[in-house]
XYZ file of C-alpha atoms in Angstrom:
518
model
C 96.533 72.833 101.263
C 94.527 74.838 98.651
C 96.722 78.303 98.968
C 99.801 75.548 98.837
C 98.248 73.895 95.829
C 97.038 77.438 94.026
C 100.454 79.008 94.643
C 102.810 75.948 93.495
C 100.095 75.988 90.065
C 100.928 79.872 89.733
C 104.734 79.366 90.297
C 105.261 76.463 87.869
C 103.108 78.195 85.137
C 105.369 81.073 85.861
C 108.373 78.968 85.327
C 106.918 77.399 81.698
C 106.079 81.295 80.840
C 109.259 82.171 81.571
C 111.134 79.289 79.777
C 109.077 79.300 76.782
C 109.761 83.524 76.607
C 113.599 83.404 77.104
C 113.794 80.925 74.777
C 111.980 82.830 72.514
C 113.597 86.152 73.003
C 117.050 84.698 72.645
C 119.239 86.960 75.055
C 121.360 86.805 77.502
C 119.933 89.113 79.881
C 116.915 86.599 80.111
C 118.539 83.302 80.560
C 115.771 80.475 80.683
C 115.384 78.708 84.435
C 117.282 75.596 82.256
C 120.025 78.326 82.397
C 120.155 79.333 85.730
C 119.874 75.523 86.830
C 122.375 74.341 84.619
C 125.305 77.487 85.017
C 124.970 78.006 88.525
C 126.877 76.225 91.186
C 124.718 75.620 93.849
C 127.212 76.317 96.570
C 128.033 79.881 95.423
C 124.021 80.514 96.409
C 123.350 78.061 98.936
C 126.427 80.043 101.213
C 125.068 84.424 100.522
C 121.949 82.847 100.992
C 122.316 81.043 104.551
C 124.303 84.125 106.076
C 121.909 86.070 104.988
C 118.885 83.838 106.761
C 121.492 83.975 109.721
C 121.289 86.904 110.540
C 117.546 88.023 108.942
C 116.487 85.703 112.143
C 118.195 86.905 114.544
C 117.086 90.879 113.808
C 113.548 89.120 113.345
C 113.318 87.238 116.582
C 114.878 90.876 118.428
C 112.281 92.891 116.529
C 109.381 90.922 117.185
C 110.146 90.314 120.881
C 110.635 94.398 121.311
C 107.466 95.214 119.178
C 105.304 92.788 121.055
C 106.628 94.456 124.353
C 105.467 97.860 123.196
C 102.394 96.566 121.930
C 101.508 95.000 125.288
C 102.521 98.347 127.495
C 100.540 100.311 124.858
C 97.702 97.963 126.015
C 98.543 98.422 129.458
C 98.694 101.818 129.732
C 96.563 103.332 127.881
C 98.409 106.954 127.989
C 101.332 105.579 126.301
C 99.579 104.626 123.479
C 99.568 107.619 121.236
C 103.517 107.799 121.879
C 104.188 104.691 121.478
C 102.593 104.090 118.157
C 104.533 107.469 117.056
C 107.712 105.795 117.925
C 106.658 102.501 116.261
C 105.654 104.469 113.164
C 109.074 106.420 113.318
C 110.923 103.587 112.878
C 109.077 103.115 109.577
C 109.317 106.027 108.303
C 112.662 106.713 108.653
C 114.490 105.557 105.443
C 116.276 102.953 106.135
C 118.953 103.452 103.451
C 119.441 106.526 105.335
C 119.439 104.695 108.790
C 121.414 102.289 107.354
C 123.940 104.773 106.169
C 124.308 106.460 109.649
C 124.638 102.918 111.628
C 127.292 101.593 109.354
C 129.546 104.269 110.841
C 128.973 103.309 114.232
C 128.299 99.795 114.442
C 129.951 96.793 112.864
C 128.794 95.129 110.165
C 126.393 92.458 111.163
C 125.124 94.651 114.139
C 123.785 97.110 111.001
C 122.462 94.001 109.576
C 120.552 93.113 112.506
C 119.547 96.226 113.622
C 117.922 96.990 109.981
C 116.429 93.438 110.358
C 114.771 94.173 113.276
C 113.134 97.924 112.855
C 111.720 96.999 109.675
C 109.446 94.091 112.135
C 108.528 96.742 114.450
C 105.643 98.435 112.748
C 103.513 96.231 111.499
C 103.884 93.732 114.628
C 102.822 96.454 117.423
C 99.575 97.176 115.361
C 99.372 93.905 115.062
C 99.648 92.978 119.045
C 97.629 96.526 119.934
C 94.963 95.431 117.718
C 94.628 91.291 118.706
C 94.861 92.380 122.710
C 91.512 94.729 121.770
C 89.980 92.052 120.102
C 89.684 90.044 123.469
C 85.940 89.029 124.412
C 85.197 92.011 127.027
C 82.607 89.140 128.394
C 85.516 86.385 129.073
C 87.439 89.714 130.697
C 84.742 90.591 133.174
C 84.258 86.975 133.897
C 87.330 86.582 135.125
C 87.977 89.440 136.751
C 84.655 89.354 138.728
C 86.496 85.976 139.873
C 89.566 88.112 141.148
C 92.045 87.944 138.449
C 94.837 90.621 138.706
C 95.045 92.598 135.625
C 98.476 90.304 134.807
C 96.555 87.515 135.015
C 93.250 88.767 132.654
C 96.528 89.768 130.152
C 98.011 86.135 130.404
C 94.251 84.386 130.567
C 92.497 85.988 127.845
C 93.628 89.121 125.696
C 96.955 87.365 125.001
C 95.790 83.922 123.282
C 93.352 86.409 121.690
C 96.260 88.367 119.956
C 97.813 85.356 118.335
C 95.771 85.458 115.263
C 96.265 89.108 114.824
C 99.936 88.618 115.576
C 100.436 86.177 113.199
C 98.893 87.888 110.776
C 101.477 90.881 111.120
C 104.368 88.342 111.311
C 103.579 87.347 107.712
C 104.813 90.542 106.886
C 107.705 91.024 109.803
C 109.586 87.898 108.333
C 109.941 88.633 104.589
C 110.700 92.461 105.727
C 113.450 91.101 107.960
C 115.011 89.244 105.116
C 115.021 92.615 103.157
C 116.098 94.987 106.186
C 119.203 92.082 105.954
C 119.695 92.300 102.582
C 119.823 96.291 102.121
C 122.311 96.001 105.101
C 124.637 93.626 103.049
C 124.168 96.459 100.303
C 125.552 99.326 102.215
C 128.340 97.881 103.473
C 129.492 93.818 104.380
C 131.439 91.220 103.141
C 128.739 88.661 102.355
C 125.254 87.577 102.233
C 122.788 88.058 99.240
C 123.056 91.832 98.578
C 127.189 91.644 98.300
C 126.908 88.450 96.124
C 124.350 90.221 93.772
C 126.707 93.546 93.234
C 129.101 91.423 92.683
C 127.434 89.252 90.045
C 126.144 91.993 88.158
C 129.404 93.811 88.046
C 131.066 90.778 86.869
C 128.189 90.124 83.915
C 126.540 86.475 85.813
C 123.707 87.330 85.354
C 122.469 83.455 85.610
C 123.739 84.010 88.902
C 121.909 87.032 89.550
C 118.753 85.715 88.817
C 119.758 82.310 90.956
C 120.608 84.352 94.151
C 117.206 86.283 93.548
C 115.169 83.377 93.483
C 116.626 81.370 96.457
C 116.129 84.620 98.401
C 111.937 85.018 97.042
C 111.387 81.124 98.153
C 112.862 81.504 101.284
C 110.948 84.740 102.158
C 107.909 83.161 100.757
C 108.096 80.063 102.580
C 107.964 81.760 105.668
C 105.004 83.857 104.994
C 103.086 80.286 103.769
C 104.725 78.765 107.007
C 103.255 81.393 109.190
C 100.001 81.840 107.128
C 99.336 77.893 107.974
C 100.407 78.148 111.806
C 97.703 81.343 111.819
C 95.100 79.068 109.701
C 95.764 76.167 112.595
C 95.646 78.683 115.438
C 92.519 80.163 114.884
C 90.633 80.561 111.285
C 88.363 83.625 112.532
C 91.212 86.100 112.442
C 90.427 89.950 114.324
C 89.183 92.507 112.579
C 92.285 95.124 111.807
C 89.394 97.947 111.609
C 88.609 98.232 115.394
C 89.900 101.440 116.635
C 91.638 101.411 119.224
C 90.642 103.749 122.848
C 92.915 106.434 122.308
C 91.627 106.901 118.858
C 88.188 106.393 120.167
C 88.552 109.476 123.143
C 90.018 111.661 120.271
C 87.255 111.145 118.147
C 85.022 112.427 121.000
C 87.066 115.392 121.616
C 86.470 119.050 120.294
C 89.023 120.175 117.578
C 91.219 122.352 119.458
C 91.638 119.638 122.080
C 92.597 117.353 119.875
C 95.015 119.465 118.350
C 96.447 120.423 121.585
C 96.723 116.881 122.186
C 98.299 116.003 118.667
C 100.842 118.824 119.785
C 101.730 117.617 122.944
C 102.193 113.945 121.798
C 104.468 115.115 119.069
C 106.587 117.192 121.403
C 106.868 113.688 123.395
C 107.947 111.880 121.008
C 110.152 114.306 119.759
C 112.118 114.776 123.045
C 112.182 110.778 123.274
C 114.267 110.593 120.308
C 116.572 113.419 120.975
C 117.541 111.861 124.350
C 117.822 108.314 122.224
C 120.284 110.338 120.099
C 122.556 111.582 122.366
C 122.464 108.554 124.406
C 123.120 106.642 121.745
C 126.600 108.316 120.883
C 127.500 108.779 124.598
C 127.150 105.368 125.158
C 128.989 104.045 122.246
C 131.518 106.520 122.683
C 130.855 107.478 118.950
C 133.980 109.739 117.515
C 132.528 113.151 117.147
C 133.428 113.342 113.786
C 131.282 110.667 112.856
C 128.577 110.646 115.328
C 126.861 114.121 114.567
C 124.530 115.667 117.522
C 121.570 117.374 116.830
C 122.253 120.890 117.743
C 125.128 120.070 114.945
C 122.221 119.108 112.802
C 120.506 122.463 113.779
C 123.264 124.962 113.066
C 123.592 123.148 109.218
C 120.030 123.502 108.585
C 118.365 126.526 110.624
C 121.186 128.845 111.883
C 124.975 127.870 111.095
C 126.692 129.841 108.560
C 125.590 128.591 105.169
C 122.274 127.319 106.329
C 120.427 128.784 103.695
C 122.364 126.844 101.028
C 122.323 123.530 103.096
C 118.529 123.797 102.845
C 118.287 124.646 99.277
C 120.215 122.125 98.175
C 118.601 118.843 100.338
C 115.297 120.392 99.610
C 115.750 120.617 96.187
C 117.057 117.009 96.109
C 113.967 116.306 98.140
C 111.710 117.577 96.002
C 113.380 114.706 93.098
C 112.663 111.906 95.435
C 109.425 112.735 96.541
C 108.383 112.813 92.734
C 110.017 109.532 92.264
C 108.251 108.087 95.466
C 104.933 109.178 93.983
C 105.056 108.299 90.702
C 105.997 104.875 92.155
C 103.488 105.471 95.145
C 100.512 105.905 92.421
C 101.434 103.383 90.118
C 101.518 100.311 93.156
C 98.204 101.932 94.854
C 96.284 102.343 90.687
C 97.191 98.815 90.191
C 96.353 97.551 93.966
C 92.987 99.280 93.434
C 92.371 97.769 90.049
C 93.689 94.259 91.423
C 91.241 94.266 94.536
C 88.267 95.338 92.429
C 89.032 93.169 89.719
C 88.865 90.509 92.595
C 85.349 91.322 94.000
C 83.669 91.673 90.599
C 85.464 88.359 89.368
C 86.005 85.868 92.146
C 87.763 83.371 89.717
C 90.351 85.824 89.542
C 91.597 85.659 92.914
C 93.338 82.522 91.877
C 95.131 83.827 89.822
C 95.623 87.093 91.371
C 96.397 86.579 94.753
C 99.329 83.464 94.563
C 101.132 86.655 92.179
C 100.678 89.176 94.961
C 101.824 87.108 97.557
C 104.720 85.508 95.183
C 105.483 89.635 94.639
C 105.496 90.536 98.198
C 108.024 87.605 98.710
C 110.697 89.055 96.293
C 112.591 91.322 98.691
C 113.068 94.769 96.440
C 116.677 94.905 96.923
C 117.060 91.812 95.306
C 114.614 92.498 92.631
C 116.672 95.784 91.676
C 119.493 94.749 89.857
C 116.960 92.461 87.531
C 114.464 95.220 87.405
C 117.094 97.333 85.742
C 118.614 94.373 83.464
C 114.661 94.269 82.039
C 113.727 97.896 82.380
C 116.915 99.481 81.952
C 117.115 103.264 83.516
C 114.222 105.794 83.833
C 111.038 106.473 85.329
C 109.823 103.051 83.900
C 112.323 101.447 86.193
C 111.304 103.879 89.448
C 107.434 103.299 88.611
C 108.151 99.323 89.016
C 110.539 99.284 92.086
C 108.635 101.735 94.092
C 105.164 100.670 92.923
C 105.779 97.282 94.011
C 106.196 98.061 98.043
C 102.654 99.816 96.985
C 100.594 97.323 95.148
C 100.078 94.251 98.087
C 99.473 96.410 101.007
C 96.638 98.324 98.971
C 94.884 95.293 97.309
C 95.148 93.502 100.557
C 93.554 96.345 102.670
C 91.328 97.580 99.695
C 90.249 94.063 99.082
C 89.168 93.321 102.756
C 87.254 96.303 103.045
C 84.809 95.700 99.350
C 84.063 92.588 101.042
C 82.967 93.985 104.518
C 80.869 96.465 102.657
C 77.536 96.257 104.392
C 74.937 93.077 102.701
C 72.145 95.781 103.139
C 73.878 98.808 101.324
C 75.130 96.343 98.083
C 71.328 94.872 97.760
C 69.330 98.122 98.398
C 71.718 99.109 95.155
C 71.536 96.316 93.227
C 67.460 96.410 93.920
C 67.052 99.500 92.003
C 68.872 97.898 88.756
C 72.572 98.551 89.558
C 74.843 96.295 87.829
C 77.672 94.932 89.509
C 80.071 97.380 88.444
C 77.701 100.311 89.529
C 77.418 98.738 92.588
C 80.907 99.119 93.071
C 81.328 102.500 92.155
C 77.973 103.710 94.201
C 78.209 101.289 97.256
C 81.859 99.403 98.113
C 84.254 101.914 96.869
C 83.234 104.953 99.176
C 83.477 101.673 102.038
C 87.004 101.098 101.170
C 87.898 105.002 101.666
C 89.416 104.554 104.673
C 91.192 100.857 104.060
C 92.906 102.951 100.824
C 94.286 105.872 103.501
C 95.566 103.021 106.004
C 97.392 101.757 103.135
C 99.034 104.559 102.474
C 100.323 105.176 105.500
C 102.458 101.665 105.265
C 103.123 102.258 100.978
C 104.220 105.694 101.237
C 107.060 105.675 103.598
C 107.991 101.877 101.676
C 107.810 103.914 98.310
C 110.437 106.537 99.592
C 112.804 103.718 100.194
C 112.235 102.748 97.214
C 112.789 105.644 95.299
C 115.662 105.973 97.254
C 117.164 103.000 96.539
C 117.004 103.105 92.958
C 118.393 106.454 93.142
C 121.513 105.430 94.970
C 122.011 102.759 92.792
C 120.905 103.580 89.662
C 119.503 107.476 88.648
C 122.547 109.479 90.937
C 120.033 112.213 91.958
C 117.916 112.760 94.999
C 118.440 112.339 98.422
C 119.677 108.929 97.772
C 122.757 110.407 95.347
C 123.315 113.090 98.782
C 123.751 110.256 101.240
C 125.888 108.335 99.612
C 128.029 110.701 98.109
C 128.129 112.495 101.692
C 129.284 109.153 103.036
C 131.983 108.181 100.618
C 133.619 112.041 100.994
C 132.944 111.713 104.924
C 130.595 114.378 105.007
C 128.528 113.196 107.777
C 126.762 116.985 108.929
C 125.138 116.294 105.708
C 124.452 112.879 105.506
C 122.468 113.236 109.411
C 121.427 116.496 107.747
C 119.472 114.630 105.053
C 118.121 111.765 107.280
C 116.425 114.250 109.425
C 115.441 116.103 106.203
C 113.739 113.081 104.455
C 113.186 111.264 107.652
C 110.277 114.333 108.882
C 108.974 114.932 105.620
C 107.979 111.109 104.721
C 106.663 111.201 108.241
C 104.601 113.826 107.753
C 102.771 112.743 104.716
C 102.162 109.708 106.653
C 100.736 111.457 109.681
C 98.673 113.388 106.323
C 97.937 110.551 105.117
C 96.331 109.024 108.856
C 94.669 112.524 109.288
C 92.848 111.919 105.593
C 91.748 107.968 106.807
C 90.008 109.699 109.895
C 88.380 112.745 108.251
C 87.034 109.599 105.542
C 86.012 107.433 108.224
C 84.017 110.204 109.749
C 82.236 111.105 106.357
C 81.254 107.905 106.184
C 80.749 106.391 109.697
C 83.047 104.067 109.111
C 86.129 102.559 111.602
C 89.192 103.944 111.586
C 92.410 101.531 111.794
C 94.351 101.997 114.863
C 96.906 104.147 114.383
């Protein structure tokens, strides 16, 4: 009741801020909430706003139900691990305007919808699953096995109850995500929902109605995340550490470097021959039109050896190289202010009141929704890019960065603080070098989150990057280049993730510290 209590304070003080501001600033791109209330009929948001939920719940419950599955075989069996958390972090990394782009040639409407829905639950929930089945008592397991339980039955006995906390706690994120997988599916292409009402609102000048639809849309998502944060606090209050490693990670660290490498090698050849053979079955067993439905060899010849090739890749690479600066700009402004947030937490515990209700109230807001306000306040430019991309940034990292200062070892922060360290010091010297690795994990979900959104503000908004190539390729039925620029953006964000895992284990080495699973 205290997070309920905290977070309905923080709103409402929001709300009188906000009133008292509007009414101050006197425009109309700000109307006051007495505005919105007062101008809006409530039908014309109750109706985007339920097909939206629709359909968010259905890719949510498919998403879940297929991430727990692969979470459970990774568990399993313990060689498809590595390849199956490749796959589960390949559906994250691939942009999902991008995705989104490519499916809403093939697939009807609410299919894209659901589909979108239901990738963007898929990460986070098989970490989530991997990491609660490790955290079973390995006592409880032997027990039970030394009474002749079949490895089924240890599974249904004891790891899964174990993994509900964990779960949970990844489902806090899967259901607001599914909202805005929805939501950027109603913006490429539909007939209804939130996204289509908000284009259509802004292009007509309501912006009362705007700010209406965006609002509905942040309670609902946050509702869910309190609903599930209280069924998690009910379940179990000692929730599993997300720092335990998990074997394959474990073996690898054991390994010499060349093995590992080798190994690294050999997964990623895996995994890439998985997802050619998805691709073609894909379009041989929708009987996608070739012209539309573009094979990889057809992806090959327009980047590597087709006539023109060398052009093709100048052109998306240069147009890469825009977005990537966008992403990081936005990348460094959420992680600088996630940082600042978490220690500004530790060193000030009163803060986290008012802190924490703001991050969770942020998280809520799904990013497509937030755009076409973001640019009614910010107007265009990197101010605009810094906000919408730094966003997906900031609550991962002061979640993650925050955990971590507070598992910083009692004996490490007093040995400091014994020798005349002030607090601050003691952050610098002692909790900061612990929260290394919690910063890299971070990354790994805010950079790929950070593309999309530099990519969405650039298909909306800026008309350059990768984002202006997809959806001008799409609306001239260029589709070579569109798939073209998936792949091309597609491997490189997943790359810097991989980077980005390969920097959390080389820190968590240094250190002695626990890599997250990856």
């Amino acid at each position: 009741m205290r997070t309920f209590a905290r977070i309905a304070f923080t709103v409402l003080g929001a709300l009188v801020s906000w009133q008292l501001l509007a009414m101050l600033v006197g425009s109309t791109v700000y109307p006051t909430p007495t505005d919105i209330v007062t101008s809006v009929e409530l039908d014309t948001v109750l109706e985007p706003v339920g097909q939206t939920i629709r359909l968010a719940i259905v890719g949510f419950v498919l998403g879940v139900t297929a991430s727990i599955a692969i979470g459970v075989l990774c568990v399993l069996v313990p060689r498809f691990e590595p390849i199956g958390l490749q796959l589960a972090l390949l559906t994250y990394t691939v942009p999902v305007l991008a995705l989104g782009s490519i499916l809403a040639t093939i697939w009807s409407a609410p299919a894209t919808r659901i589909t979108i829905a239901a990738l963007f639950t898929v990460y986070t929930t098989v970490i989530g699953t991997i990491v609660g089945l490790r955290s079973a008592d390995r006592h409880s397991i032997e027990l039970i096995s030394a009474l002749g339980a079949s490895r089924l039955g240890r599974a249904r006995l004891i790891e899964l109850p174990a993994a509900v906390p964990s779960l949970l706690a990844a489902l806090k994120i899967a259901f607001p995500a599914s909202l805005l997988g929805t939501i950027i599916g109603e913006y490429i292409g539909g007939d209804g929902g939130v996204g289509v009402s908000m284009l259509s609102s802004q292009r007509l000048g309501n912006v009362e109605r705007v700010w209406a639809l965006a609002i509905a849309i942040s309670l609902v998502a946050g509702a869910g995340y309190l609903v599930i944060a209280a069924v998690e606090r009910a379940v179990d209050r000692r929730r599993p550490s997300v720092g335990i490693p998990s074997r394959s990670i474990r073996a690898q660290l054991t390994l010499s470097a060349p093995k590992r490498v080798g190994r690294a090698v050999l997964q990623a050849a895996v995994v890439v021959g998985i997802v050619l053979l998805l691709w073609y079955g894909v379009l041989w067993f929708f009987d996608v039109n070739s012209f539309v439905g573009i094979t990889p060899d057809r992806v090959w010849g327009y980047l590597i050896s087709g006539e023109g090739a060398a052009e093709n890749r100048s052109e998306l690479f240069g147009e890469l190289s825009t977005t990537f600066g966008h992403a990081v700009f936005g990348f460094l402004v959420g992680t600088g202010a996630g940082v600042v947030g978490a220690v500004v937490m530790r060193l000030a515990p009163w803060a986290e009141r008012m802190i924490l209700p703001l991050a969770v109230t942020a998280q809520s807001v799904p990013i497509v929704a937030l755009l076409p306000l973001a640019l009614l306040l910010l107007g265009r430019g990197n101010l605009l890019v810094g906000v919408v991309a730094g966003l997906v940034s900031f609550f991962p990292t002061l979640v993650n960065v925050d955990a971590s200062l507070a598992r910083t070892p009692a004996a490490a922060v007093d040995l400091v603080a014994a020798n005349g360290a002030s607090s601050w010091r003691n952050m610098v010297l002692t909790r900061l070098p612990y929260a290394a690795p919690a910063l890299f994990a971070s990354a790994r979900i805010a950079i790929p989150a950070s593309v999309a959104g530099a990519l969405l503000v650039e298909w909306q908004v800026l008309g350059n990057g990768i984002g202006r190539v997809m959806v001008n390729s799409a609306l001239q039925s260029r589709y070579v280049t569109l798939w073209s620029a998936v792949v091309v953006i597609s491997v490189a964000t997943t790359l810097v993730a991989l980077i980005a895992l390969a920097g959390e284990r080389f820190v968590s080495r240094r250190f002695g510290l626990d890599s997250s699973i990856s």
